[in-house]
PDB file of C-alpha atoms in Angstrom:
ATOM      1  CA  MET A   1     130.185 232.679 129.835  1.00 44.00           C
ATOM      2  CA  ALA A   2     126.995 231.594 128.087  1.00 47.00           C
ATOM      3  CA  LYS A   3     125.230 228.645 130.060  1.00 52.00           C
ATOM      4  CA  ARG A   4     125.058 225.557 128.216  1.00 56.00           C
ATOM      5  CA  SER A   5     121.765 224.186 126.566  1.00 57.00           C
ATOM      6  CA  LYS A   6     119.634 221.433 128.420  1.00 57.00           C
ATOM      7  CA  VAL A   7     120.801 219.438 125.370  1.00 61.00           C
ATOM      8  CA  GLY A   8     124.190 220.538 125.748  1.00 60.00           C
ATOM      9  CA  LYS A   9     124.268 219.520 129.357  1.00 66.00           C
ATOM     10  CA  PHE A  10     123.615 215.795 128.344  1.00 70.00           C
ATOM     11  CA  PHE A  11     126.292 215.558 125.813  1.00 76.00           C
ATOM     12  CA  THR A  12     129.109 215.265 128.551  1.00 83.00           C
ATOM     13  CA  PRO A  13     132.641 213.397 127.857  1.00 85.00           C
ATOM     14  CA  LYS A  14     131.372 210.203 129.509  1.00 87.00           C
ATOM     15  CA  THR A  15     128.030 210.454 127.524  1.00 89.00           C
ATOM     16  CA  VAL A  16     129.685 210.775 124.311  1.00 91.00           C
ATOM     17  CA  ILE A  17     132.360 208.285 125.071  1.00 93.00           C
ATOM     18  CA  SER A  18     130.197 205.820 126.344  1.00 94.00           C
ATOM     19  CA  GLY A  19     127.895 206.523 123.486  1.00 93.00           C
ATOM     20  CA  ILE A  20     130.050 205.959 121.006  1.00 95.00           C
ATOM     21  CA  VAL A  21     131.098 202.599 122.441  1.00 96.00           C
ATOM     22  CA  ILE A  22     127.525 201.338 122.409  1.00 95.00           C
ATOM     23  CA  LEU A  23     127.040 202.673 118.720  1.00 96.00           C
ATOM     24  CA  ILE A  24     130.116 200.623 117.458  1.00 96.00           C
ATOM     25  CA  ALA A  25     128.666 197.550 119.288  1.00 95.00           C
ATOM     26  CA  ILE A  26     125.307 198.128 117.508  1.00 96.00           C
ATOM     27  CA  ALA A  27     126.937 198.948 114.229  1.00 95.00           C
ATOM     28  CA  ALA A  28     128.957 195.625 114.704  1.00 94.00           C
ATOM     29  CA  ALA A  29     125.557 193.648 115.306  1.00 94.00           C
ATOM     30  CA  ILE A  30     123.810 195.091 112.431  1.00 94.00           C
ATOM     31  CA  GLY A  31     126.328 194.980 109.915  1.00 93.00           C
ATOM     32  CA  ALA A  32     127.871 191.734 110.992  1.00 91.00           C
ATOM     33  CA  ASN A  33     127.028 189.636 108.049  1.00 90.00           C
ATOM     34  CA  VAL A  34     128.668 192.310 105.807  1.00 92.00           C
ATOM     35  CA  ILE A  35     131.658 193.355 107.727  1.00 92.00           C
ATOM     36  CA  VAL A  36     133.418 190.065 108.759  1.00 92.00           C
ATOM     37  CA  PRO A  37     136.438 189.138 107.216  1.00 91.00           C
ATOM     38  CA  TYR A  38     135.786 185.519 106.979  1.00 91.00           C
ATOM     39  CA  ASP A  39     133.166 183.260 107.493  1.00 90.00           C
ATOM     40  CA  PRO A  40     132.874 183.076 111.547  1.00 91.00           C
ATOM     41  CA  ASN A  41     132.418 179.042 111.268  1.00 89.00           C
ATOM     42  CA  GLU A  42     134.961 178.316 108.876  1.00 89.00           C
ATOM     43  CA  VAL A  43     137.300 175.558 109.899  1.00 90.00           C
ATOM     44  CA  ASP A  44     140.833 175.565 109.075  1.00 88.00           C
ATOM     45  CA  PRO A  45     143.281 173.085 110.323  1.00 86.00           C
ATOM     46  CA  ARG A  46     146.054 174.717 109.134  1.00 88.00           C
ATOM     47  CA  SER A  47     145.639 177.835 110.783  1.00 84.00           C
ATOM     48  CA  CYS A  48     145.035 176.688 114.162  1.00 89.00           C
ATOM     49  CA  PHE A  49     146.112 179.017 117.244  1.00 89.00           C
ATOM     50  CA  LEU A  50     147.406 181.827 115.281  1.00 89.00           C
ATOM     51  CA  PRO A  51     148.626 184.442 117.699  1.00 88.00           C
ATOM     52  CA  ALA A  52     147.196 188.060 117.246  1.00 89.00           C
ATOM     53  CA  PHE A  53     148.639 190.275 114.649  1.00 89.00           C
ATOM     54  CA  SER A  54     148.936 187.411 112.308  1.00 87.00           C
ATOM     55  CA  LYS A  55     149.020 187.561 108.444  1.00 85.00           C
ATOM     56  CA  GLY A  56     145.352 187.718 107.566  1.00 84.00           C
ATOM     57  CA  HIS A  57     144.046 187.329 111.208  1.00 88.00           C
ATOM     58  CA  ILE A  58     144.332 190.389 113.381  1.00 91.00           C
ATOM     59  CA  LEU A  59     143.216 188.735 116.620  1.00 92.00           C
ATOM     60  CA  GLY A  60     144.521 185.468 115.577  1.00 90.00           C
ATOM     61  CA  THR A  61     142.571 182.009 115.451  1.00 91.00           C
ATOM     62  CA  ASP A  62     141.114 179.685 117.684  1.00 92.00           C
ATOM     63  CA  LYS A  63     141.808 175.734 117.992  1.00 90.00           C
ATOM     64  CA  LEU A  64     139.898 175.006 114.914  1.00 90.00           C
ATOM     65  CA  GLY A  65     141.425 177.657 112.915  1.00 91.00           C
ATOM     66  CA  ARG A  66     138.273 179.771 112.610  1.00 93.00           C
ATOM     67  CA  ASP A  67     139.053 183.623 112.558  1.00 93.00           C
ATOM     68  CA  LEU A  68     138.610 185.427 116.028  1.00 93.00           C
ATOM     69  CA  LEU A  69     137.577 188.527 115.030  1.00 94.00           C
ATOM     70  CA  SER A  70     134.932 187.369 112.696  1.00 94.00           C
ATOM     71  CA  ARG A  71     133.730 185.391 115.295  1.00 94.00           C
ATOM     72  CA  LEU A  72     133.701 188.356 117.839  1.00 95.00           C
ATOM     73  CA  ILE A  73     131.697 190.354 115.394  1.00 95.00           C
ATOM     74  CA  MET A  74     129.091 187.734 114.655  1.00 94.00           C
ATOM     75  CA  GLY A  75     128.927 187.479 118.369  1.00 93.00           C
ATOM     76  CA  ALA A  76     128.060 190.968 119.092  1.00 94.00           C
ATOM     77  CA  LYS A  77     124.758 190.209 116.686  1.00 93.00           C
ATOM     78  CA  SER A  78     123.900 187.491 118.773  1.00 93.00           C
ATOM     79  CA  SER A  79     124.590 188.955 121.769  1.00 94.00           C
ATOM     80  CA  MET A  80     123.203 192.804 121.526  1.00 95.00           C
ATOM     81  CA  LEU A  81     120.014 191.040 119.538  1.00 95.00           C
ATOM     82  CA  ASN A  82     119.572 189.105 122.611  1.00 95.00           C
ATOM     83  CA  ALA A  83     119.798 191.769 124.966  1.00 95.00           C
ATOM     84  CA  PHE A  84     117.396 193.969 123.093  1.00 96.00           C
ATOM     85  CA  LEU A  85     114.705 190.954 122.963  1.00 96.00           C
ATOM     86  CA  ILE A  86     115.364 190.730 126.720  1.00 95.00           C
ATOM     87  CA  VAL A  87     114.641 194.017 127.532  1.00 96.00           C
ATOM     88  CA  ALA A  88     111.660 194.193 124.914  1.00 96.00           C
ATOM     89  CA  PHE A  89     109.908 191.259 126.733  1.00 95.00           C
ATOM     90  CA  GLU A  90     110.163 192.490 130.177  1.00 93.00           C
ATOM     91  CA  VAL A  91     109.050 195.786 128.991  1.00 95.00           C
ATOM     92  CA  VAL A  92     105.886 194.619 126.972  1.00 95.00           C
ATOM     93  CA  ILE A  93     104.823 192.033 129.859  1.00 95.00           C
ATOM     94  CA  GLY A  94     106.411 193.844 133.130  1.00 94.00           C
ATOM     95  CA  VAL A  95     105.242 197.447 132.178  1.00 95.00           C
ATOM     96  CA  PRO A  96     101.555 196.821 131.581  1.00 95.00           C
ATOM     97  CA  ILE A  97     101.052 194.544 134.817  1.00 94.00           C
ATOM     98  CA  GLY A  98     102.543 197.171 136.833  1.00 94.00           C
ATOM     99  CA  LEU A  99     100.869 199.819 135.564  1.00 94.00           C
ATOM    100  CA  ILE A 100      97.502 197.984 136.019  1.00 93.00           C
ATOM    101  CA  CYS A 101      98.108 196.650 139.644  1.00 93.00           C
ATOM    102  CA  GLY A 102      99.378 199.766 140.788  1.00 93.00           C
ATOM    103  CA  TYR A 103      96.335 201.921 139.361  1.00 93.00           C
ATOM    104  CA  TYR A 104      93.802 199.577 140.636  1.00 92.00           C
ATOM    105  CA  GLY A 105      95.247 198.384 143.755  1.00 87.00           C
ATOM    106  CA  GLY A 106      93.072 195.997 145.879  1.00 86.00           C
ATOM    107  CA  LYS A 107      93.426 192.081 146.468  1.00 87.00           C
ATOM    108  CA  ILE A 108      94.613 191.254 142.910  1.00 85.00           C
ATOM    109  CA  ASP A 109      97.665 193.924 143.283  1.00 88.00           C
ATOM    110  CA  ALA A 110      98.254 192.452 146.506  1.00 90.00           C
ATOM    111  CA  VAL A 111      98.468 188.722 145.515  1.00 90.00           C
ATOM    112  CA  ILE A 112     100.599 189.656 142.426  1.00 88.00           C
ATOM    113  CA  MET A 113     102.968 191.588 144.253  1.00 87.00           C
ATOM    114  CA  ARG A 114     103.598 188.894 146.634  1.00 89.00           C
ATOM    115  CA  ILE A 115     104.149 186.521 143.727  1.00 88.00           C
ATOM    116  CA  TRP A 116     106.631 189.124 142.497  1.00 85.00           C
ATOM    117  CA  ASP A 117     108.301 189.065 145.704  1.00 86.00           C
ATOM    118  CA  VAL A 118     108.920 185.555 145.881  1.00 87.00           C
ATOM    119  CA  VAL A 119     110.300 185.387 142.470  1.00 83.00           C
ATOM    120  CA  CYS A 120     112.532 188.209 143.271  1.00 82.00           C
ATOM    121  CA  SER A 121     114.101 186.773 146.263  1.00 84.00           C
ATOM    122  CA  ILE A 122     115.226 183.977 144.053  1.00 83.00           C
ATOM    123  CA  PRO A 123     118.457 184.969 141.904  1.00 82.00           C
ATOM    124  CA  SER A 124     117.903 185.713 138.031  1.00 79.00           C
ATOM    125  CA  LEU A 125     120.113 183.273 136.970  1.00 81.00           C
ATOM    126  CA  LEU A 126     119.149 180.613 139.324  1.00 86.00           C
ATOM    127  CA  LEU A 127     115.833 181.098 138.055  1.00 84.00           C
ATOM    128  CA  SER A 128     116.776 180.803 134.477  1.00 85.00           C
ATOM    129  CA  PHE A 129     118.707 177.705 135.545  1.00 87.00           C
ATOM    130  CA  ILE A 130     114.976 176.168 136.589  1.00 88.00           C
ATOM    131  CA  LEU A 131     113.521 177.633 133.493  1.00 86.00           C
ATOM    132  CA  ILE A 132     116.328 175.992 131.404  1.00 88.00           C
ATOM    133  CA  ALA A 133     115.828 172.858 132.973  1.00 87.00           C
ATOM    134  CA  ILE A 134     112.426 172.493 132.733  1.00 88.00           C
ATOM    135  CA  PHE A 135     112.295 173.877 128.841  1.00 86.00           C
ATOM    136  CA  GLY A 136     115.511 172.602 127.780  1.00 85.00           C
ATOM    137  CA  ARG A 137     118.587 174.545 126.710  1.00 86.00           C
ATOM    138  CA  GLY A 138     118.952 176.821 123.497  1.00 87.00           C
ATOM    139  CA  ASN A 139     119.381 180.358 122.461  1.00 90.00           C
ATOM    140  CA  PHE A 140     115.466 180.910 122.743  1.00 91.00           C
ATOM    141  CA  THR A 141     114.999 179.422 126.043  1.00 90.00           C
ATOM    142  CA  GLY A 142     117.743 181.725 127.347  1.00 91.00           C
ATOM    143  CA  VAL A 143     116.206 184.835 126.131  1.00 93.00           C
ATOM    144  CA  MET A 144     112.786 183.796 127.552  1.00 92.00           C
ATOM    145  CA  SER A 145     114.355 182.538 130.851  1.00 90.00           C
ATOM    146  CA  ILE A 146     116.110 185.743 131.714  1.00 92.00           C
ATOM    147  CA  GLY A 147     113.272 188.113 130.269  1.00 92.00           C
ATOM    148  CA  ILE A 148     111.027 186.316 132.988  1.00 90.00           C
ATOM    149  CA  ALA A 149     113.663 186.939 135.698  1.00 89.00           C
ATOM    150  CA  PHE A 150     113.817 190.464 134.848  1.00 91.00           C
ATOM    151  CA  ILE A 151     110.025 190.874 134.719  1.00 92.00           C
ATOM    152  CA  PRO A 152     109.092 191.304 138.352  1.00 90.00           C
ATOM    153  CA  LEU A 153     111.602 194.009 138.873  1.00 89.00           C
ATOM    154  CA  THR A 154     110.215 195.970 135.895  1.00 93.00           C
ATOM    155  CA  ALA A 155     106.313 195.505 137.321  1.00 93.00           C
ATOM    156  CA  LYS A 156     107.398 196.966 140.615  1.00 92.00           C
ATOM    157  CA  MET A 157     108.973 199.851 139.486  1.00 92.00           C
ATOM    158  CA  ALA A 158     105.975 200.407 136.975  1.00 93.00           C
ATOM    159  CA  ARG A 159     103.685 200.048 139.979  1.00 93.00           C
ATOM    160  CA  SER A 160     105.670 202.285 142.353  1.00 92.00           C
ATOM    161  CA  LEU A 161     105.372 204.942 139.561  1.00 92.00           C
ATOM    162  CA  ILE A 162     101.912 205.087 138.711  1.00 93.00           C
ATOM    163  CA  ILE A 163     101.178 204.582 142.454  1.00 92.00           C
ATOM    164  CA  THR A 164     102.497 208.336 142.971  1.00 89.00           C
ATOM    165  CA  GLU A 165     101.221 209.523 139.103  1.00 90.00           C
ATOM    166  CA  LYS A 166      97.517 208.454 139.811  1.00 90.00           C
ATOM    167  CA  LYS A 167      97.085 210.921 142.515  1.00 88.00           C
ATOM    168  CA  ALA A 168      97.779 214.035 139.957  1.00 88.00           C
ATOM    169  CA  VAL A 169      95.476 216.369 139.089  1.00 89.00           C
ATOM    170  CA  TYR A 170      95.218 215.775 135.428  1.00 89.00           C
ATOM    171  CA  VAL A 171      94.261 212.029 135.988  1.00 91.00           C
ATOM    172  CA  GLU A 172      91.456 213.194 137.909  1.00 90.00           C
ATOM    173  CA  ALA A 173      90.473 215.458 135.046  1.00 90.00           C
ATOM    174  CA  CYS A 174      90.207 212.772 132.849  1.00 89.00           C
ATOM    175  CA  LYS A 175      88.207 210.577 135.076  1.00 89.00           C
ATOM    176  CA  SER A 176      85.926 213.799 135.379  1.00 89.00           C
ATOM    177  CA  MET A 177      85.704 213.241 131.647  1.00 89.00           C
ATOM    178  CA  GLY A 178      84.836 209.678 131.573  1.00 89.00           C
ATOM    179  CA  TYR A 179      87.804 208.439 129.868  1.00 89.00           C
ATOM    180  CA  LEU A 180      88.150 204.926 130.061  1.00 92.00           C
ATOM    181  CA  ASP A 181      90.799 203.381 132.439  1.00 92.00           C
ATOM    182  CA  MET A 182      93.045 201.881 130.235  1.00 93.00           C
ATOM    183  CA  LYS A 183      93.128 205.076 127.953  1.00 92.00           C
ATOM    184  CA  ILE A 184      94.069 207.102 131.259  1.00 92.00           C
ATOM    185  CA  ILE A 185      96.830 204.624 132.135  1.00 93.00           C
ATOM    186  CA  PHE A 186      98.422 203.956 128.645  1.00 92.00           C
ATOM    187  CA  PHE A 187      97.752 207.212 126.859  1.00 91.00           C
ATOM    188  CA  HIS A 188      98.267 209.812 129.894  1.00 91.00           C
ATOM    189  CA  ILE A 189      99.974 208.301 132.654  1.00 92.00           C
ATOM    190  CA  LEU A 190     102.601 206.061 130.894  1.00 92.00           C
ATOM    191  CA  PRO A 191     103.844 209.117 129.015  1.00 89.00           C
ATOM    192  CA  ASN A 192     104.452 210.832 132.076  1.00 88.00           C
ATOM    193  CA  VAL A 193     106.429 208.174 133.614  1.00 88.00           C
ATOM    194  CA  ILE A 194     108.027 206.546 130.548  1.00 89.00           C
ATOM    195  CA  THR A 195     111.135 209.015 130.896  1.00 84.00           C
ATOM    196  CA  THR A 196     112.183 207.741 134.512  1.00 83.00           C
ATOM    197  CA  MET A 197     111.512 204.070 133.067  1.00 90.00           C
ATOM    198  CA  ILE A 198     114.054 204.553 130.236  1.00 90.00           C
ATOM    199  CA  ALA A 199     117.236 204.737 132.408  1.00 85.00           C
ATOM    200  CA  GLN A 200     116.381 201.607 133.760  1.00 87.00           C
ATOM    201  CA  PHE A 201     115.778 199.708 130.791  1.00 92.00           C
ATOM    202  CA  THR A 202     118.995 201.008 129.506  1.00 91.00           C
ATOM    203  CA  MET A 203     120.772 199.342 132.531  1.00 90.00           C
ATOM    204  CA  ASP A 204     119.085 196.431 131.891  1.00 93.00           C
ATOM    205  CA  ILE A 205     120.378 195.967 128.607  1.00 95.00           C
ATOM    206  CA  GLY A 206     123.798 195.641 130.269  1.00 93.00           C
ATOM    207  CA  ALA A 207     122.607 193.203 132.662  1.00 93.00           C
ATOM    208  CA  ALA A 208     121.113 191.123 129.725  1.00 94.00           C
ATOM    209  CA  ILE A 209     124.380 191.125 128.056  1.00 95.00           C
ATOM    210  CA  VAL A 210     126.175 189.758 131.151  1.00 94.00           C
ATOM    211  CA  ALA A 211     123.347 187.407 132.105  1.00 93.00           C
ATOM    212  CA  MET A 212     123.100 185.723 128.468  1.00 94.00           C
ATOM    213  CA  ALA A 213     127.033 185.822 128.347  1.00 94.00           C
ATOM    214  CA  THR A 214     126.725 183.574 131.633  1.00 93.00           C
ATOM    215  CA  LEU A 215     124.355 181.234 130.553  1.00 93.00           C
ATOM    216  CA  SER A 216     126.212 180.603 127.104  1.00 92.00           C
ATOM    217  CA  TYR A 217     129.697 180.338 129.325  1.00 92.00           C
ATOM    218  CA  LEU A 218     127.899 177.547 130.991  1.00 91.00           C
ATOM    219  CA  GLY A 219     126.656 175.934 127.876  1.00 89.00           C
ATOM    220  CA  LEU A 220     123.165 176.707 128.189  1.00 89.00           C
ATOM    221  CA  GLY A 221     122.393 179.497 125.892  1.00 87.00           C
ATOM    222  CA  ILE A 222     123.788 179.412 122.291  1.00 87.00           C
ATOM    223  CA  GLN A 223     124.991 176.212 121.224  1.00 85.00           C
ATOM    224  CA  PRO A 224     128.113 175.462 118.754  1.00 82.00           C
ATOM    225  CA  PRO A 225     129.387 176.357 116.291  1.00 84.00           C
ATOM    226  CA  ASP A 226     127.043 179.743 116.650  1.00 86.00           C
ATOM    227  CA  ALA A 227     129.082 182.305 118.544  1.00 87.00           C
ATOM    228  CA  ASP A 228     128.572 184.838 121.199  1.00 90.00           C
ATOM    229  CA  TRP A 229     130.470 186.511 123.371  1.00 94.00           C
ATOM    230  CA  GLY A 230     129.878 183.873 126.471  1.00 93.00           C
ATOM    231  CA  THR A 231     130.753 181.018 124.184  1.00 93.00           C
ATOM    232  CA  LEU A 232     134.048 182.870 122.858  1.00 94.00           C
ATOM    233  CA  LEU A 233     134.491 183.357 126.547  1.00 94.00           C
ATOM    234  CA  GLU A 234     134.596 179.799 127.524  1.00 92.00           C
ATOM    235  CA  ASN A 235     136.329 178.434 124.141  1.00 92.00           C
ATOM    236  CA  GLY A 236     139.072 181.028 125.522  1.00 92.00           C
ATOM    237  CA  MET A 237     139.061 179.788 128.775  1.00 91.00           C
ATOM    238  CA  GLN A 238     139.741 176.200 127.673  1.00 90.00           C
ATOM    239  CA  ASN A 239     142.424 177.351 125.454  1.00 90.00           C
ATOM    240  CA  PHE A 240     143.990 180.364 127.596  1.00 88.00           C
ATOM    241  CA  TYR A 241     147.615 178.763 127.290  1.00 88.00           C
ATOM    242  CA  ASN A 242     147.655 178.051 123.596  1.00 88.00           C
ATOM    243  CA  ASN A 243     146.408 181.888 122.536  1.00 87.00           C
ATOM    244  CA  TYR A 244     145.492 184.028 125.888  1.00 91.00           C
ATOM    245  CA  VAL A 245     143.603 186.490 123.188  1.00 93.00           C
ATOM    246  CA  LEU A 246     141.062 184.020 123.192  1.00 93.00           C
ATOM    247  CA  LEU A 247     140.063 184.918 126.423  1.00 93.00           C
ATOM    248  CA  ALA A 248     141.171 188.519 126.820  1.00 94.00           C
ATOM    249  CA  ALA A 249     139.248 189.824 123.491  1.00 94.00           C
ATOM    250  CA  PRO A 250     135.475 188.717 124.548  1.00 95.00           C
ATOM    251  CA  ALA A 251     135.956 189.613 128.108  1.00 95.00           C
ATOM    252  CA  ILE A 252     137.359 193.084 127.408  1.00 96.00           C
ATOM    253  CA  ILE A 253     134.502 193.350 124.854  1.00 96.00           C
ATOM    254  CA  ILE A 254     131.931 192.401 127.261  1.00 96.00           C
ATOM    255  CA  MET A 255     133.426 194.707 130.250  1.00 95.00           C
ATOM    256  CA  LEU A 256     133.579 197.776 127.541  1.00 96.00           C
ATOM    257  CA  VAL A 257     130.171 197.351 126.407  1.00 96.00           C
ATOM    258  CA  THR A 258     128.537 196.732 129.699  1.00 95.00           C
ATOM    259  CA  VAL A 259     130.534 199.458 131.518  1.00 94.00           C
ATOM    260  CA  ALA A 260     129.300 201.903 128.887  1.00 95.00           C
ATOM    261  CA  VAL A 261     125.744 200.829 128.912  1.00 94.00           C
ATOM    262  CA  ASN A 262     125.821 201.158 132.980  1.00 92.00           C
ATOM    263  CA  ILE A 263     127.432 204.752 132.558  1.00 92.00           C
ATOM    264  CA  PHE A 264     125.140 206.077 129.619  1.00 92.00           C
ATOM    265  CA  SER A 265     122.069 204.695 131.852  1.00 90.00           C
ATOM    266  CA  ASP A 266     123.516 206.975 134.627  1.00 86.00           C
ATOM    267  CA  CYS A 267     123.742 209.856 132.168  1.00 86.00           C
ATOM    268  CA  ILE A 268     120.321 209.633 131.237  1.00 85.00           C
ATOM    269  CA  GLN A 269     118.820 209.380 134.843  1.00 82.00           C
ATOM    270  CA  GLU A 270     120.995 212.507 135.582  1.00 80.00           C
ATOM    271  CA  TYR A 271     119.491 214.382 132.497  1.00 78.00           C
ATOM    272  CA  ILE A 272     115.749 213.434 133.526  1.00 76.00           C
ATOM    273  CA  ASP A 273     116.247 214.105 137.321  1.00 66.00           C
ATOM    274  CA  PRO A 274     118.826 216.535 138.171  1.00 56.00           C
ATOM    275  CA  SER A 275     118.419 215.629 142.060  1.00 54.00           C
ATOM    276  CA  GLN A 276     120.647 212.328 141.036  1.00 51.00           C
ATOM    277  CA  ARG A 277     123.247 214.149 140.032  1.00 51.00           C
ATOM    278  CA  LYS A 278     126.706 213.470 142.273  1.00 51.00           C
ATOM    279  CA  LEU A 279     127.320 216.276 144.699  1.00 46.00           C
ATOM    280  CA  PRO A 280     130.166 218.142 143.952  1.00 50.00           C
ATOM    281  CA  THR A 281     133.795 217.407 146.191  1.00 50.00           C
ATOM    282  CA  PHE A 282     135.127 219.213 148.641  1.00 49.00           C
ATOM    283  CA  LYS A 283     138.035 220.214 146.327  1.00 52.00           C
ATOM    284  CA  GLN A 284     135.421 221.186 143.856  1.00 55.00           C
ATOM    285  CA  TYR A 285     133.849 223.339 146.464  1.00 50.00           C
ATOM    286  CA  GLU A 286     137.017 224.762 147.411  1.00 55.00           C
ATOM    287  CA  LYS A 287     137.786 225.493 143.688  1.00 59.00           C
ATOM    288  CA  ARG A 288     134.668 227.265 143.492  1.00 58.00           C
ATOM    289  CA  LEU A 289     135.186 229.418 146.774  1.00 59.00           C
ATOM    290  CA  ILE A 290     138.512 230.549 145.542  1.00 61.00           C
ATOM    291  CA  HIS A 291     137.132 231.617 142.138  1.00 57.00           C
ATOM    292  CA  ILE A 292     134.304 233.903 143.926  1.00 56.00           C
ATOM    293  CA  ARG A 293     136.851 235.474 146.221  1.00 60.00           C
ATOM    294  CA  ARG A 294     139.051 236.316 143.267  1.00 63.00           C
ATOM    295  CA  ARG A 295     136.178 237.916 141.283  1.00 58.00           C
ATOM    296  CA  GLN A 296     135.132 239.967 144.566  1.00 56.00           C
ATOM    297  CA  LYS A 297     138.784 241.228 145.023  1.00 57.00           C
ATOM    298  CA  ALA A 298     138.661 241.911 141.087  1.00 59.00           C
ATOM    299  CA  ALA A 299     135.760 243.891 141.673  1.00 54.00           C
ATOM    300  CA  ILE A 300     136.755 245.726 144.620  1.00 49.00           C
TER     301      ILE A 300
END
């Protein structure tokens, strides 16, 4: 039997399934304004708390008669966009700080890393609450506060990678050729460590979705009448006994997308670093041993 190519090994069933879920969420976010069946903020007092599979409303309506499916699709736009903005913010700020500190070391590195240690000791949501209390609630403040809370871990990861990589032979060769430090860091070292970072950044998207949904659930993120999955979750909690789908639908979507992102991140990590792959179970070893013995008997 022919061996699968390196690319073929990446496209396992769990990679494909998780990738499809992520692509659906991204497609819904990009095309939200086009594919929504109704205006997500349109109030219809005559259609309050319609159950799922009602005529014209697949998932029913909320207490104001707004179509739940339309609000979920529009919520995908807000939730996915905010998650990507949070990760972009932590990457743009955290990666350069970590790379520069790790490359130069010294007192500045020690001071900045101790500051990051203090920040990391504070739970990310608690840090977000503190920043929101200072700057006020809202979508922009929520994105910035979560992004700031994610920066220290990103910086520490980048620092640990460059500390190992800066000892490589090609870095010494660049120095001997008179290259500027910034050129060595961002044009030679960064391309060699970015693949390791990608898996972590992918996982951070899932964490950002949950964190932003938590803030919105508590009324600190997106403000009504705009919707994201967190505000829909809060609205569903208040009206669970009138229409349980109002709570179940956003909860299931958050779970599916977050789990899919985490699985896809693990697949990327396994593809980049085969040593991270899970060890075979005892049953798998037993099956392999039986297969080998059968082949040996057949050969005899």
